[in-house]
Every structure is written in structure tokens, then in C-alpha cells.
Short mmCIF file of C-alpha atoms in Angstrom, two decimals:
data_model
loop_
_atom_site.label_atom_id
_atom_site.label_comp_id
_atom_site.label_asym_id
_atom_site.label_seq_id
_atom_site.Cartn_x
_atom_site.Cartn_y
_atom_site.Cartn_z
CA GLY A 1 49.37 26.88 -4.66
CA TRP A 2 48.64 30.67 -5.75
CA LEU A 3 44.80 29.46 -7.10
CA ALA A 4 44.07 28.18 -3.62
CA ALA A 5 45.50 31.74 -1.92
CA GLY A 6 43.61 33.97 -4.86
CA VAL A 7 40.08 31.97 -3.66
CA ALA A 8 41.26 32.45 0.59
CA VAL A 9 42.17 36.64 -0.56
CA ILE A 10 38.43 36.29 -2.31
CA SER A 11 36.72 35.36 1.14
CA LEU A 12 38.12 37.04 3.35
CA ALA A 13 37.18 40.50 0.89
CA ALA A 14 33.94 39.20 0.24
CA LEU A 15 33.94 38.95 4.39
CA ALA A 16 34.91 42.23 4.85
CA ARG A 17 32.50 43.62 2.19
CA GLN A 18 34.58 44.54 0.04
CA PHE A 19 32.29 43.38 -2.34
CA LEU A 20 34.26 45.43 -5.05
CA LEU A 21 37.27 44.55 -4.78
CA ALA A 22 36.68 39.88 -4.60
CA ASP A 23 35.05 40.70 -7.58
CA LEU A 24 38.20 42.16 -9.60
CA LEU A 25 40.68 39.51 -8.21
CA ALA A 26 37.75 37.06 -8.71
CA LEU A 27 38.30 38.53 -12.08
CA VAL A 28 41.69 37.95 -12.80
CA LEU A 29 41.98 35.06 -11.28
CA SER A 30 39.60 33.79 -13.36
CA VAL A 31 41.84 34.77 -16.42
CA ALA A 32 44.85 33.50 -14.78
CA ALA A 33 43.15 29.93 -14.92
CA ALA A 34 41.94 29.99 -18.31
CA TRP A 35 45.34 30.63 -19.41
CA VAL A 36 47.50 28.50 -17.17
CA LEU A 37 45.05 25.18 -18.21
CA ARG A 38 45.55 26.72 -22.10
CA ILE A 39 41.94 26.81 -22.05
CA PHE A 40 41.62 28.22 -25.06
CA ARG A 41 44.60 26.53 -27.09
CA PRO A 42 44.81 23.74 -28.79
CA SER A 43 45.45 20.82 -27.11
CA ALA A 44 49.14 19.22 -26.80
CA ARG A 45 47.38 15.38 -28.02
CA PRO A 46 44.44 14.28 -29.96
CA LEU A 47 41.40 14.45 -27.45
CA LYS A 48 39.74 10.75 -26.59
CA ARG A 49 36.62 11.32 -27.86
CA ILE A 50 35.48 7.64 -28.39
CA GLY A 51 31.68 6.83 -26.69
CA VAL A 52 31.05 10.08 -26.04
CA TYR A 53 29.84 13.19 -28.03
CA ARG A 54 33.07 14.30 -29.94
CA HIS A 55 32.03 17.78 -29.28
CA TYR A 56 32.22 17.69 -25.26
CA ASP A 57 35.93 19.84 -25.33
CA VAL A 58 33.87 22.61 -26.95
CA PHE A 59 31.49 23.12 -24.18
CA VAL A 60 34.69 22.66 -21.66
CA ARG A 61 35.93 25.68 -23.03
CA LEU A 62 32.63 27.15 -22.91
CA SER A 63 32.91 26.39 -19.41
CA TYR A 64 35.05 28.41 -18.99
CA VAL A 65 33.61 31.41 -20.49
CA TRP A 66 30.92 31.48 -18.86
CA LEU A 67 33.24 31.64 -15.31
CA LEU A 68 34.72 34.93 -17.34
CA VAL A 69 31.50 36.77 -18.05
CA GLY A 70 30.42 36.03 -14.69
CA ALA A 71 33.42 36.96 -12.54
CA LEU A 72 32.54 40.71 -15.48
CA LEU A 73 29.60 40.91 -14.12
CA GLY A 74 30.22 39.79 -10.78
CA VAL A 75 32.11 43.71 -11.28
CA LEU A 76 29.43 45.35 -13.30
CA GLY A 77 27.09 44.87 -10.10
CA ASP A 78 29.28 45.98 -8.14
CA THR A 79 30.09 48.89 -10.29
CA LEU A 80 26.37 49.92 -11.21
CA PRO A 81 24.34 49.22 -7.56
CA GLY A 82 21.33 50.38 -10.36
CA TRP A 83 20.88 47.79 -12.44
CA SER A 84 19.25 45.21 -10.46
CA GLY A 85 19.53 41.84 -11.29
CA VAL A 86 23.46 41.48 -12.64
CA GLY A 87 24.72 39.96 -9.02
CA GLY A 88 21.74 37.28 -10.09
CA ALA A 89 23.37 36.71 -13.30
CA SER A 90 26.50 36.17 -12.05
CA ARG A 91 26.02 33.82 -9.91
CA HIS A 92 24.02 31.58 -12.13
CA ALA A 93 26.58 32.60 -14.85
CA VAL A 94 29.25 30.97 -12.58
CA THR A 95 27.07 28.22 -11.53
CA VAL A 96 24.98 27.07 -13.87
CA GLY A 97 27.27 28.12 -16.98
CA PHE A 98 30.89 27.10 -15.28
CA LEU A 99 30.10 24.51 -12.37
CA ALA A 100 27.58 22.76 -14.16
CA THR A 101 28.80 23.00 -17.88
CA LEU A 102 31.95 21.64 -16.77
CA ILE A 103 30.34 18.32 -14.34
CA PHE A 104 28.43 18.02 -18.13
CA SER A 105 31.52 17.90 -19.93
CA ILE A 106 33.98 15.66 -18.49
CA GLY A 107 31.60 13.60 -16.25
CA PRO A 108 29.88 11.90 -18.93
CA ARG A 109 33.94 10.91 -19.96
CA ILE A 110 35.45 10.16 -16.93
CA LEU A 111 32.57 8.73 -14.90
CA PRO A 112 31.85 5.20 -16.59
CA SER A 113 35.45 4.30 -16.35
CA PHE A 114 35.13 4.16 -12.57
CA LEU A 115 31.82 2.04 -12.96
CA ASN A 116 34.26 -0.93 -13.76
CA GLY A 117 35.10 -0.48 -17.74
CA ARG A 118 31.40 0.40 -18.86
CA GLU A 119 30.62 2.54 -21.83
CA LEU A 120 28.28 5.66 -21.60
CA TRP A 121 24.75 4.77 -22.12
CA SER A 122 24.37 7.64 -24.89
CA PRO A 123 26.50 10.26 -26.50
CA ARG A 124 23.45 11.94 -28.23
CA LEU A 125 21.94 11.94 -24.48
CA MET A 126 25.39 13.51 -23.72
CA SER A 127 24.55 15.69 -26.87
CA ALA A 128 20.83 17.04 -25.40
CA THR A 129 22.23 18.00 -21.85
CA LEU A 130 25.09 19.77 -22.87
CA TRP A 131 22.98 22.26 -25.97
CA LEU A 132 19.98 22.24 -23.02
CA VAL A 133 22.33 23.27 -20.22
CA SER A 134 24.47 26.07 -22.03
CA LEU A 135 20.37 27.26 -24.14
CA GLY A 136 19.04 27.45 -20.34
CA CYS A 137 22.11 29.93 -18.76
CA LEU A 138 22.40 32.04 -22.09
CA LEU A 139 18.77 32.97 -21.42
CA ARG A 140 18.85 33.23 -17.92
CA VAL A 141 21.49 35.45 -18.04
CA SER A 142 21.03 37.59 -20.14
CA SER A 143 17.69 38.05 -19.50
CA GLU A 144 17.21 38.32 -15.56
CA SER A 145 19.48 41.35 -15.34
CA LEU A 146 16.20 42.95 -17.58
CA ALA A 147 13.42 41.10 -15.45
CA TYR A 148 14.35 42.70 -12.09
CA SER A 149 14.89 46.15 -14.05
CA SER A 150 11.84 46.51 -16.24
CA THR A 151 9.01 44.10 -16.97
CA GLY A 152 8.34 42.56 -20.10
CA ILE A 153 9.47 39.71 -21.88
CA ALA A 154 12.09 39.10 -19.88
CA TRP A 155 9.62 37.83 -17.21
CA ASN A 156 8.60 35.24 -19.70
CA ILE A 157 11.97 34.45 -20.56
CA LEU A 158 13.03 32.79 -17.16
CA PRO A 159 10.79 30.18 -16.80
CA VAL A 160 11.59 28.28 -19.44
CA SER A 161 15.37 28.58 -19.07
CA ALA A 162 14.61 27.12 -15.32
CA PHE A 163 12.58 24.35 -17.44
CA LEU A 164 15.82 23.78 -20.37
CA GLU A 165 18.29 23.68 -17.54
CA LEU A 166 15.96 21.68 -15.21
CA GLY A 167 15.31 19.11 -18.31
CA ALA A 168 19.42 19.29 -18.80
CA VAL A 169 19.65 17.78 -15.88
CA VAL A 170 17.19 14.73 -15.68
CA ILE A 171 18.37 14.00 -19.44
CA PHE A 172 21.74 13.53 -17.50
CA VAL A 173 20.58 11.64 -14.09
CA ALA A 174 18.92 9.48 -16.60
CA ASN A 175 21.90 8.63 -18.85
CA MET A 176 24.21 8.72 -15.57
CA GLY A 177 21.77 5.91 -14.80
CA LEU A 178 21.34 3.68 -18.12
CA THR A 179 25.07 3.70 -17.84
CA LEU A 180 24.98 2.01 -14.54
CA ALA A 181 22.35 -0.46 -14.81
CA GLN A 182 24.35 -1.53 -18.12
CA PRO A 183 25.70 -5.37 -16.90
CA VAL A 184 29.23 -5.39 -16.73
CA PRO A 185 30.66 -6.68 -19.50
CA ALA A 186 31.85 -10.48 -18.83
CA TRP A 187 32.34 -11.71 -22.18
CA PHE A 188 34.86 -10.43 -25.16
CA GLY A 189 35.78 -11.80 -27.91
CA THR A 190 38.45 -11.05 -30.34
CA GLU A 191 36.45 -8.25 -32.33
CA GLY A 192 36.82 -6.12 -29.27
CA VAL A 193 40.35 -5.62 -29.76
CA SER A 194 41.76 -2.70 -30.74
CA PRO A 195 43.96 0.05 -30.05
CA ASN A 196 41.49 2.57 -28.30
CA LEU A 197 40.79 -0.74 -25.75
CA THR A 198 41.82 0.40 -22.17
CA VAL A 199 44.54 -1.44 -20.63
CA TYR A 200 42.34 -0.71 -17.27
CA PHE A 201 39.64 -2.96 -18.90
CA CYS A 202 42.11 -5.63 -19.69
CA VAL A 203 43.67 -6.05 -16.18
CA SER A 204 40.46 -5.37 -14.35
CA SER A 205 37.96 -7.39 -16.24
CA PHE A 206 41.06 -10.16 -17.03
CA PRO A 207 43.68 -9.97 -14.53
CA LYS A 208 45.42 -12.78 -16.69
CA THR A 209 45.99 -10.32 -19.88
CA ARG A 210 48.26 -8.12 -17.25
CA HIS A 211 50.88 -11.56 -17.91
CA VAL A 212 49.51 -11.38 -21.76
CA LEU A 213 50.83 -7.79 -21.85
CA VAL A 214 54.18 -7.71 -20.11
CA ASP A 215 54.73 -10.48 -22.52
CA GLY A 216 53.85 -8.03 -24.95
CA GLY A 217 56.12 -4.88 -24.53
CA LEU A 218 54.33 -2.78 -21.50
CA LYS A 219 56.75 -3.42 -19.18
CA THR A 220 55.13 -0.57 -17.17
CA LEU A 221 52.60 -2.84 -15.87
CA ARG A 222 54.94 -5.28 -13.88
CA GLU A 223 55.85 -1.94 -11.89
CA VAL A 224 52.46 -1.17 -11.25
CA ARG A 225 49.36 -2.47 -9.42
CA ASP A 226 47.24 0.83 -10.34
CA VAL A 227 46.73 0.86 -14.13
CA PRO A 228 44.84 4.81 -15.23
CA ARG A 229 41.49 4.03 -15.97
CA SER A 230 41.75 6.37 -19.15
CA LEU A 231 44.81 4.91 -20.55
CA THR A 232 44.81 2.38 -24.40
CA LEU A 233 46.99 0.10 -25.23
CA GLN A 234 48.22 2.41 -28.08
CA GLU A 235 48.96 5.01 -25.84
CA ALA A 236 50.70 2.29 -23.06
CA ALA A 237 52.49 0.36 -26.10
CA GLU A 238 54.03 4.15 -26.97
CA ALA A 239 55.11 4.44 -23.86
CA ASP A 240 57.16 1.59 -23.52
CA ALA A 241 58.02 2.01 -27.09
CA ALA A 242 56.17 -1.86 -27.76
CA ASP A 243 55.23 -3.16 -30.70
CA LEU A 244 51.23 -2.45 -30.88
CA GLU A 245 50.13 -4.97 -33.46
CA LYS A 246 52.25 -7.67 -31.74
CA LEU A 247 50.41 -6.66 -28.88
CA LEU A 248 46.99 -6.57 -30.37
CA ASN A 249 47.68 -10.36 -31.67
CA ALA A 250 49.15 -11.59 -28.07
CA LEU A 251 45.81 -10.15 -26.56
CA ARG A 252 44.04 -11.63 -29.86
CA VAL A 253 44.89 -14.89 -28.60
CA PHE A 254 44.42 -14.94 -24.84
CA PHE A 255 40.31 -14.30 -25.96
CA SER A 256 40.61 -16.76 -28.70
CA GLU A 257 41.24 -19.19 -26.04
CA ARG A 258 38.60 -18.77 -23.46
#
């Protein structure tokens, strides 16, 4: 769509060495993307925070702030060529501030769902990852232009930012590795049945529950083969106008008889 076309135009402008035009287009495209995606407006539905750092959505929005900062710094770097280091700060704001922060915010939210319904090993490690990468990026972007334009304390800040960001990467990888190392849930008791239990977990770990869920009122489940991995029982019941309590009781009976 228009986003892909915009990226293509920016690439062509950069290849033609029209860097100011490319950066101006990148700034406009970044603002448009944030507006269309409603990044800075309240969510239409309550966010799913179970099992993850409860403030992860703040960092999703922060990543788009970094995208806008990176685009703006790119324009400044073109209009103020004597201010060395601004270009590097712009690239860092986009690659680490935007991309890395977005990955560290969304990755722990969705990756465990693709690992056979495992839960994230530690929301606290997720929190540490987000705070470290954000602090490291702030120090790097704020000090890089100063470090390359003059001498002084700014040069001493650069390695600190590097270690903070490296620590964030290590913690993220460790958290994902520990999540993957957890055994696939094979036993499940009635106490685990709740409105926030995912339909995917039920039908993938216990295929016989598909019939229980269909009989309980999830009519759509009879027609589809693939189930969204983050769809909860409560959301599915609301979509099919099913009695949630009846559905939960049917599952409790199923698991109590295993």
C-alpha cells in the first residue's frame, strides 16, 4: 500500500543521493504511520497483560517516539552538516530505539504462544530488558552528536550506553531461552481453567477439548481448523454469544475426568 510505496520513494531518493528529500519523506511517513496505527491514542480494547510486563504498551509507544526522533535527527543532520554525529544518532534512534524496543516489547508477548503454549519465563526480565535498552538508547542518542562535535564527558557516556544495550540483548535472549527450555504443558488441572485461558492451548495440547468447546457454544470452532494463538475463552465466548460460565464448567468436568 501507501507505506510500501513511500519506502520505495525514500530508497530511490537515497540512491539518487537526495538525502534531505529522503529524510523529509521519512519524517512525513513516520508521522503518518503513527497516526494511521493509532499509536498514541487509547486502545479500543483492554490489553492482554497476563504473564508479561504490565507496562509493555508504554514501550511500544516509546518505540514510535524513537522513530520520530530518528527521522527528525536525520533531517537536522542534512540541514546542519557541521554538526557531526547527528546522522549516527539518527540511525541509532531508528535501529535500537525503534526496532529493538518494539521487538523487546512485542516479542515476549507473542513468541511464547508459538512455543506450544508456554508462558514467558519472567516478566521481570522483560521489564529489565525494556528499561535497559531505553536508557542505553537515550544515553547514546543524546551524547553521540556531542561526542563527535567536541571532547569531554560525552565520550565517556558512549561505552556506558553500549553496555546497557548489550545487557538488554543478553537478558532478552536468556528470557526467551529459558521460556523455550520449559517443558511443554502436558498435565492440566481444573484450577487452571479460567476466562483468560487460550482456546489454542486447549485444542493443541488437548485435542478432545475441541468437541467440548463446540458443545459449550463456540460454534465458530466447528468451522475453522486454525485458531488464533492469543484468543482467550472469554473473547471466543463473547464472539459466539456463548455462556462463558457454562463453557468453563464443561472444561472443568473434562479435566477432572482425565
